[in-house]
mmCIF file of N, CA and C in Angstrom:
data_model
loop_
_atom_site.group_PDB
_atom_site.id
_atom_site.type_symbol
_atom_site.label_atom_id
_atom_site.label_comp_id
_atom_site.label_asym_id
_atom_site.label_seq_id
_atom_site.Cartn_x
_atom_site.Cartn_y
_atom_site.Cartn_z
ATOM 1 N N UNK H 12 52.518 48.363 -44.687
ATOM 2 C CA UNK H 12 52.474 47.046 -45.296
ATOM 3 C C UNK H 12 51.766 47.177 -46.631
ATOM 4 N N UNK H 13 52.294 46.560 -47.653
ATOM 5 C CA UNK H 13 51.745 46.653 -48.999
ATOM 6 C C UNK H 13 50.986 45.375 -49.346
ATOM 7 N N UNK H 14 50.055 45.532 -50.236
ATOM 8 C CA UNK H 14 49.280 44.393 -50.722
ATOM 9 C C UNK H 14 50.203 43.390 -51.390
ATOM 10 N N UNK H 15 50.080 42.110 -51.002
ATOM 11 C CA UNK H 15 50.868 41.068 -51.635
ATOM 12 C C UNK H 15 52.147 40.712 -50.906
ATOM 13 N N UNK H 16 52.459 41.381 -49.794
ATOM 14 C CA UNK H 16 53.658 41.015 -49.050
ATOM 15 C C UNK H 16 53.472 39.639 -48.435
ATOM 16 N N UNK H 17 54.583 38.977 -48.122
ATOM 17 C CA UNK H 17 54.532 37.590 -47.656
ATOM 18 C C UNK H 17 53.837 37.436 -46.311
ATOM 19 N N UNK H 18 53.677 38.502 -45.570
ATOM 20 C CA UNK H 18 53.057 38.419 -44.258
ATOM 21 C C UNK H 18 51.533 38.320 -44.337
ATOM 22 N N UNK H 19 50.966 38.587 -45.507
ATOM 23 C CA UNK H 19 49.520 38.556 -45.683
ATOM 24 C C UNK H 19 48.991 37.140 -45.494
ATOM 25 N N UNK H 20 47.838 37.046 -44.874
ATOM 26 C CA UNK H 20 47.131 35.778 -44.777
ATOM 27 C C UNK H 20 46.242 35.700 -46.002
ATOM 28 N N UNK H 21 46.402 34.646 -46.791
ATOM 29 C CA UNK H 21 45.632 34.536 -48.027
ATOM 30 C C UNK H 21 44.678 33.365 -47.957
ATOM 31 N N UNK H 22 43.733 33.358 -48.872
ATOM 32 C CA UNK H 22 42.783 32.254 -48.942
ATOM 33 C C UNK H 22 43.501 30.972 -49.343
ATOM 34 N N UNK H 23 44.584 31.092 -50.106
ATOM 35 C CA UNK H 23 45.351 29.903 -50.490
ATOM 36 C C UNK H 23 45.948 29.243 -49.253
ATOM 37 N N UNK H 24 46.363 30.063 -48.273
ATOM 38 C CA UNK H 24 46.901 29.507 -47.031
ATOM 39 C C UNK H 24 45.834 28.698 -46.306
ATOM 40 N N UNK H 25 44.624 29.224 -46.256
ATOM 41 C CA UNK H 25 43.526 28.527 -45.591
ATOM 42 C C UNK H 25 43.191 27.254 -46.349
ATOM 43 N N UNK H 26 43.129 27.334 -47.686
ATOM 44 C CA UNK H 26 42.823 26.153 -48.490
ATOM 45 C C UNK H 26 43.897 25.085 -48.342
ATOM 46 N N UNK H 27 45.166 25.492 -48.269
ATOM 47 C CA UNK H 27 46.254 24.527 -48.109
ATOM 48 C C UNK H 27 46.140 23.817 -46.767
ATOM 49 N N UNK H 28 45.727 24.530 -45.735
ATOM 50 C CA UNK H 28 45.568 23.919 -44.420
ATOM 51 C C UNK H 28 44.421 22.915 -44.426
ATOM 52 N N UNK H 29 43.423 23.155 -45.265
ATOM 53 C CA UNK H 29 42.265 22.271 -45.330
ATOM 54 C C UNK H 29 42.437 21.149 -46.341
ATOM 55 N N UNK H 30 43.592 21.040 -46.978
ATOM 56 C CA UNK H 30 43.791 20.059 -48.044
ATOM 57 C C UNK H 30 43.603 18.632 -47.546
ATOM 58 N N UNK H 31 43.848 18.361 -46.260
ATOM 59 C CA UNK H 31 43.708 17.025 -45.720
ATOM 60 C C UNK H 31 42.267 16.640 -45.447
ATOM 61 N N UNK H 32 41.354 17.589 -45.482
ATOM 62 C CA UNK H 32 39.953 17.321 -45.216
ATOM 63 C C UNK H 32 39.332 16.689 -46.451
ATOM 64 N N UNK H 33 38.693 15.555 -46.269
ATOM 65 C CA UNK H 33 38.122 14.837 -47.399
ATOM 66 C C UNK H 33 36.731 15.384 -47.728
ATOM 67 N N UNK H 34 35.818 15.292 -46.804
ATOM 68 C CA UNK H 34 34.461 15.751 -47.035
ATOM 69 C C UNK H 34 33.925 16.366 -45.752
ATOM 70 N N UNK H 35 33.210 17.468 -45.902
ATOM 71 C CA UNK H 35 32.608 18.119 -44.752
ATOM 72 C C UNK H 35 31.099 18.152 -44.933
ATOM 73 N N UNK H 36 30.389 18.136 -43.823
ATOM 74 C CA UNK H 36 28.947 18.282 -43.914
ATOM 75 C C UNK H 36 28.620 19.734 -44.248
ATOM 76 N N UNK H 37 27.372 20.001 -44.577
ATOM 77 C CA UNK H 37 26.979 21.330 -45.046
ATOM 78 C C UNK H 37 27.180 22.408 -43.989
ATOM 79 N N UNK H 38 26.943 22.084 -42.737
ATOM 80 C CA UNK H 38 27.129 23.077 -41.680
ATOM 81 C C UNK H 38 28.609 23.409 -41.525
ATOM 82 N N UNK H 39 29.468 22.403 -41.597
ATOM 83 C CA UNK H 39 30.912 22.649 -41.512
ATOM 84 C C UNK H 39 31.398 23.472 -42.699
ATOM 85 N N UNK H 40 30.872 23.174 -43.888
ATOM 86 C CA UNK H 40 31.229 23.970 -45.064
ATOM 87 C C UNK H 40 30.797 25.420 -44.891
ATOM 88 N N UNK H 41 29.616 25.619 -44.324
ATOM 89 C CA UNK H 41 29.127 26.975 -44.091
ATOM 90 C C UNK H 41 30.011 27.692 -43.076
ATOM 91 N N UNK H 42 30.385 27.008 -41.997
ATOM 92 C CA UNK H 42 31.266 27.611 -40.993
ATOM 93 C C UNK H 42 32.609 27.979 -41.610
ATOM 94 N N UNK H 43 33.145 27.085 -42.433
ATOM 95 C CA UNK H 43 34.414 27.351 -43.107
ATOM 96 C C UNK H 43 34.292 28.573 -44.018
ATOM 97 N N UNK H 44 33.177 28.675 -44.712
ATOM 98 C CA UNK H 44 32.955 29.816 -45.602
ATOM 99 C C UNK H 44 32.856 31.119 -44.815
ATOM 100 N N UNK H 45 32.163 31.087 -43.687
ATOM 101 C CA UNK H 45 32.058 32.285 -42.845
ATOM 102 C C UNK H 45 33.439 32.673 -42.321
ATOM 103 N N UNK H 46 34.232 31.683 -41.923
ATOM 104 C CA UNK H 46 35.597 31.965 -41.461
ATOM 105 C C UNK H 46 36.428 32.610 -42.563
ATOM 106 N N UNK H 47 36.323 32.066 -43.775
ATOM 107 C CA UNK H 47 37.073 32.630 -44.901
ATOM 108 C C UNK H 47 36.597 34.048 -45.220
ATOM 109 N N UNK H 48 35.287 34.261 -45.114
ATOM 110 C CA UNK H 48 34.747 35.585 -45.382
ATOM 111 C C UNK H 48 35.270 36.580 -44.349
ATOM 112 N N UNK H 49 35.297 36.187 -43.080
ATOM 113 C CA UNK H 49 35.825 37.067 -42.038
ATOM 114 C C UNK H 49 37.301 37.364 -42.281
ATOM 115 N N UNK H 50 38.056 36.347 -42.686
ATOM 116 C CA UNK H 50 39.475 36.541 -42.984
ATOM 117 C C UNK H 50 39.651 37.489 -44.163
ATOM 118 N N UNK H 51 38.818 37.333 -45.163
ATOM 119 C CA UNK H 51 38.883 38.207 -46.333
ATOM 120 C C UNK H 51 38.570 39.652 -45.943
ATOM 121 N N UNK H 52 37.570 39.844 -45.093
ATOM 122 C CA UNK H 52 37.235 41.196 -44.624
ATOM 123 C C UNK H 52 38.370 41.778 -43.786
ATOM 124 N N UNK H 53 38.939 40.949 -42.924
ATOM 125 C CA UNK H 53 40.067 41.399 -42.100
ATOM 126 C C UNK H 53 41.216 41.857 -42.984
ATOM 127 N N UNK H 54 41.559 41.041 -43.981
ATOM 128 C CA UNK H 54 42.648 41.412 -44.893
ATOM 129 C C UNK H 54 42.318 42.690 -45.655
ATOM 130 N N UNK H 55 41.062 42.819 -46.069
ATOM 131 C CA UNK H 55 40.673 44.017 -46.812
ATOM 132 C C UNK H 55 40.866 45.265 -45.958
ATOM 133 N N UNK H 56 40.435 45.202 -44.719
ATOM 134 C CA UNK H 56 40.584 46.366 -43.839
ATOM 135 C C UNK H 56 42.039 46.615 -43.475
ATOM 136 N N UNK H 57 42.772 45.554 -43.250
ATOM 137 C CA UNK H 57 44.166 45.687 -42.839
ATOM 138 C C UNK H 57 45.042 46.194 -43.973
ATOM 139 N N UNK H 58 44.724 45.806 -45.180
ATOM 140 C CA UNK H 58 45.595 46.120 -46.307
ATOM 141 C C UNK H 58 45.196 47.373 -47.075
ATOM 142 N N UNK H 59 44.089 47.989 -46.684
ATOM 143 C CA UNK H 59 43.721 49.217 -47.380
ATOM 144 C C UNK H 59 44.834 50.246 -47.213
ATOM 145 N N UNK H 60 45.283 50.803 -48.318
ATOM 146 C CA UNK H 60 46.366 51.780 -48.219
ATOM 147 C C UNK H 60 45.893 53.039 -47.504
ATOM 148 N N UNK H 61 46.802 53.638 -46.785
ATOM 149 C CA UNK H 61 46.489 54.885 -46.091
ATOM 150 C C UNK H 61 46.285 55.984 -47.132
ATOM 151 N N UNK H 62 45.290 56.809 -46.886
ATOM 152 C CA UNK H 62 45.013 57.897 -47.831
ATOM 153 C C UNK H 62 46.134 58.930 -47.767
ATOM 154 N N UNK H 63 46.662 59.247 -48.926
ATOM 155 C CA UNK H 63 47.706 60.270 -49.012
ATOM 156 C C UNK H 63 47.277 61.294 -50.051
ATOM 157 N N UNK H 64 47.910 62.426 -50.041
ATOM 158 C CA UNK H 64 47.597 63.470 -51.002
ATOM 159 C C UNK H 64 48.285 63.255 -52.334
ATOM 160 N N UNK H 65 49.052 62.188 -52.461
ATOM 161 C CA UNK H 65 49.828 61.913 -53.670
ATOM 162 C C UNK H 65 48.912 61.431 -54.792
ATOM 163 N N UNK H 66 48.823 62.224 -55.870
ATOM 164 C CA UNK H 66 47.954 61.879 -56.997
ATOM 165 C C UNK H 66 48.458 60.673 -57.775
ATOM 166 N N UNK H 67 49.745 60.394 -57.747
ATOM 167 C CA UNK H 67 50.295 59.280 -58.520
ATOM 168 C C UNK H 67 49.869 57.937 -57.943
ATOM 169 N N UNK H 68 49.556 57.898 -56.674
ATOM 170 C CA UNK H 68 49.173 56.635 -56.032
ATOM 171 C C UNK H 68 47.664 56.423 -56.021
ATOM 172 N N UNK H 69 46.902 57.380 -56.504
ATOM 173 C CA UNK H 69 45.441 57.252 -56.451
ATOM 174 C C UNK H 69 44.941 56.054 -57.250
ATOM 175 N N UNK H 70 45.477 55.842 -58.443
ATOM 176 C CA UNK H 70 45.038 54.707 -59.263
ATOM 177 C C UNK H 70 45.447 53.385 -58.614
ATOM 178 N N UNK H 71 46.652 53.341 -58.058
ATOM 179 C CA UNK H 71 47.119 52.130 -57.366
ATOM 180 C C UNK H 71 46.222 51.837 -56.170
ATOM 181 N N UNK H 72 45.866 52.872 -55.433
ATOM 182 C CA UNK H 72 44.983 52.710 -54.281
ATOM 183 C C UNK H 72 43.608 52.233 -54.729
ATOM 184 N N UNK H 73 43.093 52.823 -55.794
ATOM 185 C CA UNK H 73 41.787 52.430 -56.315
ATOM 186 C C UNK H 73 41.795 50.971 -56.762
ATOM 187 N N UNK H 74 42.860 50.546 -57.432
ATOM 188 C CA UNK H 74 42.975 49.153 -57.873
ATOM 189 C C UNK H 74 43.035 48.197 -56.683
ATOM 190 N N UNK H 75 43.793 48.580 -55.656
ATOM 191 C CA UNK H 75 43.903 47.731 -54.461
ATOM 192 C C UNK H 75 42.549 47.593 -53.777
ATOM 193 N N UNK H 76 41.828 48.693 -53.670
ATOM 194 C CA UNK H 76 40.507 48.660 -53.035
ATOM 195 C C UNK H 76 39.550 47.789 -53.846
ATOM 196 N N UNK H 77 39.595 47.908 -55.163
ATOM 197 C CA UNK H 77 38.731 47.098 -56.028
ATOM 198 C C UNK H 77 39.036 45.612 -55.863
ATOM 199 N N UNK H 78 40.309 45.267 -55.835
ATOM 200 C CA UNK H 78 40.709 43.865 -55.663
ATOM 201 C C UNK H 78 40.230 43.319 -54.322
ATOM 202 N N UNK H 79 40.442 44.077 -53.257
ATOM 203 C CA UNK H 79 40.023 43.636 -51.927
ATOM 204 C C UNK H 79 38.498 43.523 -51.853
ATOM 205 N N UNK H 80 37.790 44.470 -52.433
ATOM 206 C CA UNK H 80 36.325 44.423 -52.425
ATOM 207 C C UNK H 80 35.822 43.211 -53.203
ATOM 208 N N UNK H 81 36.466 42.894 -54.313
ATOM 209 C CA UNK H 81 36.070 41.715 -55.096
ATOM 210 C C UNK H 81 36.295 40.428 -54.314
ATOM 211 N N UNK H 82 37.387 40.359 -53.547
ATOM 212 C CA UNK H 82 37.643 39.180 -52.707
ATOM 213 C C UNK H 82 36.534 39.003 -51.673
ATOM 214 N N UNK H 83 36.171 40.095 -51.009
ATOM 215 C CA UNK H 83 35.110 40.030 -50.002
ATOM 216 C C UNK H 83 33.789 39.643 -50.662
ATOM 217 N N UNK H 84 33.483 40.248 -51.794
ATOM 218 C CA UNK H 84 32.241 39.950 -52.503
ATOM 219 C C UNK H 84 32.175 38.480 -52.914
ATOM 220 N N UNK H 85 33.282 37.938 -53.384
ATOM 221 C CA UNK H 85 33.329 36.527 -53.780
ATOM 222 C C UNK H 85 33.016 35.624 -52.584
ATOM 223 N N UNK H 86 33.596 35.932 -51.432
ATOM 224 C CA UNK H 86 33.359 35.115 -50.243
ATOM 225 C C UNK H 86 31.902 35.225 -49.791
ATOM 226 N N UNK H 87 31.318 36.414 -49.883
ATOM 227 C CA UNK H 87 29.912 36.590 -49.510
ATOM 228 C C UNK H 87 29.018 35.774 -50.443
ATOM 229 N N UNK H 88 29.316 35.782 -51.731
ATOM 230 C CA UNK H 88 28.525 35.009 -52.693
ATOM 231 C C UNK H 88 28.637 33.512 -52.422
ATOM 232 N N UNK H 89 29.835 33.031 -52.100
ATOM 233 C CA UNK H 89 30.012 31.609 -51.783
ATOM 234 C C UNK H 89 29.218 31.237 -50.535
ATOM 235 N N UNK H 90 29.238 32.113 -49.534
ATOM 236 C CA UNK H 90 28.498 31.856 -48.301
ATOM 237 C C UNK H 90 26.999 31.843 -48.576
ATOM 238 N N UNK H 91 26.521 32.786 -49.364
ATOM 239 C CA UNK H 91 25.099 32.809 -49.726
ATOM 240 C C UNK H 91 24.689 31.531 -50.447
ATOM 241 N N UNK H 92 25.533 31.054 -51.348
ATOM 242 C CA UNK H 92 25.225 29.820 -52.076
ATOM 243 C C UNK H 92 25.132 28.637 -51.116
ATOM 244 N N UNK H 93 26.019 28.580 -50.129
ATOM 245 C CA UNK H 93 25.971 27.490 -49.145
ATOM 246 C C UNK H 93 24.708 27.585 -48.290
ATOM 247 N N UNK H 94 24.328 28.792 -47.919
ATOM 248 C CA UNK H 94 23.105 28.973 -47.124
ATOM 249 C C UNK H 94 21.892 28.521 -47.930
ATOM 250 N N UNK H 95 21.849 28.908 -49.197
ATOM 251 C CA UNK H 95 20.725 28.512 -50.049
ATOM 252 C C UNK H 95 20.655 27.007 -50.249
ATOM 253 N N UNK H 96 21.791 26.318 -50.114
ATOM 254 C CA UNK H 96 21.854 24.872 -50.321
ATOM 255 C C UNK H 96 21.511 24.072 -49.058
ATOM 256 N N UNK H 97 21.326 24.763 -47.928
ATOM 257 C CA UNK H 97 20.997 24.051 -46.693
ATOM 258 C C UNK H 97 19.633 23.368 -46.835
ATOM 259 N N UNK H 98 19.542 22.135 -46.344
ATOM 260 C CA UNK H 98 18.260 21.431 -46.456
ATOM 261 C C UNK H 98 17.227 22.021 -45.499
ATOM 262 N N UNK H 99 15.975 21.972 -45.909
ATOM 263 C CA UNK H 99 14.896 22.367 -45.016
ATOM 264 C C UNK H 99 14.519 23.831 -45.062
ATOM 265 N N UNK H 100 15.215 24.639 -45.839
ATOM 266 C CA UNK H 100 14.875 26.055 -45.886
ATOM 267 C C UNK H 100 13.509 26.291 -46.519
ATOM 268 N N UNK H 101 13.058 25.342 -47.320
ATOM 269 C CA UNK H 101 11.770 25.483 -47.987
ATOM 270 C C UNK H 101 10.632 24.865 -47.177
ATOM 271 N N UNK H 102 10.937 24.370 -45.972
ATOM 272 C CA UNK H 102 9.931 23.704 -45.149
ATOM 273 C C UNK H 102 9.504 24.611 -44.002
ATOM 274 N N UNK H 103 8.287 24.386 -43.542
ATOM 275 C CA UNK H 103 7.803 25.122 -42.378
ATOM 276 C C UNK H 103 8.445 24.536 -41.123
ATOM 277 N N UNK H 104 8.282 25.240 -40.014
ATOM 278 C CA UNK H 104 8.845 24.745 -38.755
ATOM 279 C C UNK H 104 8.217 23.405 -38.376
ATOM 280 N N UNK H 105 6.923 23.260 -38.604
ATOM 281 C CA UNK H 105 6.239 21.999 -38.285
ATOM 282 C C UNK H 105 6.784 20.860 -39.140
ATOM 283 N N UNK H 106 7.033 21.137 -40.423
ATOM 284 C CA UNK H 106 7.593 20.108 -41.304
ATOM 285 C C UNK H 106 9.010 19.734 -40.873
ATOM 286 N N UNK H 107 9.773 20.720 -40.449
ATOM 287 C CA UNK H 107 11.130 20.440 -39.975
ATOM 288 C C UNK H 107 11.097 19.609 -38.697
ATOM 289 N N UNK H 108 10.165 19.919 -37.790
ATOM 290 C CA UNK H 108 10.047 19.146 -36.549
ATOM 291 C C UNK H 108 9.629 17.707 -36.853
ATOM 292 N N UNK H 109 8.725 17.528 -37.798
ATOM 293 C CA UNK H 109 8.304 16.183 -38.198
ATOM 294 C C UNK H 109 9.483 15.415 -38.790
ATOM 295 N N UNK H 110 10.277 16.080 -39.612
ATOM 296 C CA UNK H 110 11.474 15.456 -40.195
ATOM 297 C C UNK H 110 12.454 15.057 -39.090
ATOM 298 N N UNK H 111 12.624 15.916 -38.082
ATOM 299 C CA UNK H 111 13.509 15.584 -36.958
ATOM 300 C C UNK H 111 12.989 14.376 -36.188
ATOM 301 N N UNK H 112 11.670 14.320 -35.967
ATOM 302 C CA UNK H 112 11.092 13.157 -35.274
ATOM 303 C C UNK H 112 11.325 11.880 -36.082
ATOM 304 N N UNK H 113 11.114 11.963 -37.395
ATOM 305 C CA UNK H 113 11.330 10.801 -38.261
ATOM 306 C C UNK H 113 12.790 10.359 -38.214
ATOM 307 N N UNK H 114 13.705 11.322 -38.269
ATOM 308 C CA UNK H 114 15.129 10.992 -38.207
ATOM 309 C C UNK H 114 15.511 10.406 -36.852
ATOM 310 N N UNK H 115 14.882 10.893 -35.773
ATOM 311 C CA UNK H 115 15.151 10.354 -34.439
ATOM 312 C C UNK H 115 14.706 8.897 -34.355
ATOM 313 N N UNK H 116 13.534 8.602 -34.877
ATOM 314 C CA UNK H 116 13.035 7.216 -34.882
ATOM 315 C C UNK H 116 13.961 6.331 -35.706
ATOM 316 N N UNK H 117 14.358 6.818 -36.872
ATOM 317 C CA UNK H 117 15.270 6.057 -37.731
ATOM 318 C C UNK H 117 16.600 5.825 -37.022
ATOM 319 N N UNK H 118 17.080 6.833 -36.321
ATOM 320 C CA UNK H 118 18.344 6.705 -35.590
ATOM 321 C C UNK H 118 18.232 5.662 -34.481
ATOM 322 N N UNK H 119 17.111 5.672 -33.763
ATOM 323 C CA UNK H 119 16.906 4.693 -32.692
ATOM 324 C C UNK H 119 16.833 3.275 -33.253
ATOM 325 N N UNK H 120 16.169 3.117 -34.395
ATOM 326 C CA UNK H 120 16.092 1.794 -35.026
ATOM 327 C C UNK H 120 17.473 1.320 -35.457
ATOM 328 N N UNK H 121 18.256 2.206 -36.041
ATOM 329 C CA UNK H 121 19.614 1.851 -36.465
ATOM 330 C C UNK H 121 20.492 1.525 -35.258
ATOM 331 N N UNK H 122 20.310 2.267 -34.168
ATOM 332 C CA UNK H 122 21.085 1.992 -32.958
ATOM 333 C C UNK H 122 20.739 0.612 -32.402
ATOM 334 N N UNK H 123 19.454 0.253 -32.430
ATOM 335 C CA UNK H 123 19.030 -1.069 -31.961
ATOM 336 C C UNK H 123 19.640 -2.163 -32.833
ATOM 337 N N UNK H 124 19.624 -1.960 -34.141
ATOM 338 C CA UNK H 124 20.230 -2.928 -35.059
ATOM 339 C C UNK H 124 21.721 -3.063 -34.779
ATOM 340 N N UNK H 125 22.380 -1.956 -34.558
ATOM 341 C CA UNK H 125 23.810 -1.976 -34.256
ATOM 342 C C UNK H 125 24.090 -2.739 -32.964
ATOM 343 N N UNK H 126 23.251 -2.523 -31.940
ATOM 344 C CA UNK H 126 23.430 -3.263 -30.681
ATOM 345 C C UNK H 126 23.265 -4.764 -30.903
ATOM 346 N N UNK H 127 22.267 -5.154 -31.694
ATOM 347 C CA UNK H 127 22.038 -6.572 -31.967
ATOM 348 C C UNK H 127 23.216 -7.187 -32.715
ATOM 349 N N UNK H 128 23.732 -6.472 -33.694
ATOM 350 C CA UNK H 128 24.879 -6.976 -34.456
ATOM 351 C C UNK H 128 26.098 -7.085 -33.548
ATOM 352 N N UNK H 129 26.290 -6.116 -32.667
ATOM 353 C CA UNK H 129 27.427 -6.158 -31.748
ATOM 354 C C UNK H 129 27.301 -7.341 -30.788
ATOM 355 N N UNK H 130 26.089 -7.605 -30.309
ATOM 356 C CA UNK H 130 25.873 -8.755 -29.423
ATOM 357 C C UNK H 130 26.158 -10.061 -30.152
ATOM 358 N N UNK H 131 25.711 -10.166 -31.397
ATOM 359 C CA UNK H 131 25.975 -11.369 -32.182
ATOM 360 C C UNK H 131 27.474 -11.540 -32.423
ATOM 361 N N UNK H 132 28.158 -10.459 -32.715
ATOM 362 C CA UNK H 132 29.607 -10.523 -32.919
ATOM 363 C C UNK H 132 30.303 -10.964 -31.635
ATOM 364 N N UNK H 133 29.819 -10.492 -30.511
ATOM 365 C CA UNK H 133 30.383 -10.894 -29.213
ATOM 366 C C UNK H 133 30.186 -12.394 -28.988
ATOM 367 N N UNK H 134 29.001 -12.914 -29.340
ATOM 368 C CA UNK H 134 28.750 -14.358 -29.195
ATOM 369 C C UNK H 134 29.686 -15.162 -30.093
ATOM 370 N N UNK H 135 29.875 -14.725 -31.335
ATOM 371 C CA UNK H 135 30.779 -15.419 -32.245
ATOM 372 C C UNK H 135 32.217 -15.359 -31.732
ATOM 373 N N UNK H 136 32.595 -14.239 -31.151
ATOM 374 C CA UNK H 136 33.945 -14.116 -30.611
ATOM 375 C C UNK H 136 34.128 -15.070 -29.421
ATOM 376 N N UNK H 137 33.108 -15.191 -28.579
ATOM 377 C CA UNK H 137 33.177 -16.127 -27.456
ATOM 378 C C UNK H 137 33.294 -17.566 -27.956
ATOM 379 N N UNK H 138 32.535 -17.901 -28.996
ATOM 380 C CA UNK H 138 32.627 -19.248 -29.570
ATOM 381 C C UNK H 138 34.023 -19.509 -30.132
ATOM 382 N N UNK H 139 34.579 -18.518 -30.801
ATOM 383 C CA UNK H 139 35.926 -18.675 -31.363
ATOM 384 C C UNK H 139 36.945 -18.866 -30.248
ATOM 385 N N UNK H 140 36.819 -18.110 -29.158
ATOM 386 C CA UNK H 140 37.731 -18.278 -28.017
ATOM 387 C C UNK H 140 37.608 -19.679 -27.423
ATOM 388 N N UNK H 141 36.361 -20.124 -27.259
ATOM 389 C CA UNK H 141 36.143 -21.466 -26.711
ATOM 390 C C UNK H 141 36.764 -22.526 -27.615
ATOM 391 N N UNK H 142 36.581 -22.372 -28.916
ATOM 392 C CA UNK H 142 37.155 -23.335 -29.865
ATOM 393 C C UNK H 142 38.671 -23.322 -29.791
ATOM 394 N N UNK H 143 39.263 -22.147 -29.727
ATOM 395 C CA UNK H 143 40.725 -22.050 -29.622
ATOM 396 C C UNK H 143 41.227 -22.654 -28.308
ATOM 397 N N UNK H 144 40.468 -22.450 -27.236
ATOM 398 C CA UNK H 144 40.858 -23.021 -25.949
ATOM 399 C C UNK H 144 40.828 -24.540 -26.019
ATOM 400 N N UNK H 145 39.773 -25.105 -26.604
ATOM 401 C CA UNK H 145 39.653 -26.557 -26.733
ATOM 402 C C UNK H 145 40.784 -27.100 -27.599
ATOM 403 N N UNK H 146 41.071 -26.442 -28.703
ATOM 404 C CA UNK H 146 42.144 -26.890 -29.601
ATOM 405 C C UNK H 146 43.486 -26.848 -28.885
ATOM 406 N N UNK H 147 43.754 -25.754 -28.172
ATOM 407 C CA UNK H 147 45.060 -25.652 -27.497
ATOM 408 C C UNK H 147 45.173 -26.667 -26.357
ATOM 409 N N UNK H 148 44.085 -26.923 -25.627
ATOM 410 C CA UNK H 148 44.124 -27.925 -24.562
ATOM 411 C C UNK H 148 44.344 -29.315 -25.148
ATOM 412 N N UNK H 149 43.712 -29.611 -26.267
ATOM 413 C CA UNK H 149 43.876 -30.905 -26.929
ATOM 414 C C UNK H 149 45.316 -31.073 -27.381
ATOM 415 N N UNK H 150 45.903 -30.058 -27.932
ATOM 416 C CA UNK H 150 47.293 -30.124 -28.403
ATOM 417 C C UNK H 150 48.261 -30.290 -27.234
ATOM 418 N N UNK H 151 47.962 -29.646 -26.125
ATOM 419 C CA UNK H 151 48.858 -29.738 -24.973
ATOM 420 C C UNK H 151 48.830 -31.135 -24.346
ATOM 421 N N UNK H 152 47.735 -31.851 -24.450
ATOM 422 C CA UNK H 152 47.625 -33.186 -23.868
ATOM 423 C C UNK H 152 48.422 -34.208 -24.657
ATOM 424 N N UNK H 153 48.671 -33.967 -25.890
ATOM 425 C CA UNK H 153 49.381 -34.937 -26.733
ATOM 426 C C UNK H 153 50.809 -34.968 -26.443
#
């Protein structure tokens, strides 16, 4: 199999499959980057030309290896950048635990607010049903 044949799995194929994704969280982006990096490494190993004694193909082989190595290196750099962008890497474990506790409290407060709003919406819906029932009964009596 030669480099560039249609059977190759390319990063463009992966990107095209992800075109429907609007926004991903940082962990999902990191997972996607690791997946792409693994795919790039797989392609690099799979597509490396077999070593032959033919001197005319040495430059072609060297170019193919350089291209594949650059692809892998690019994916590693992208993954490193995503790792460096993760929140909390500059915080101690105690600071991260405190942040998690704060977020848990905030989440519980938001959940309580959501429950209250849902209960109020349910009451308004019951009132609307009652009003519609009264209106329809009044119309039927006429």
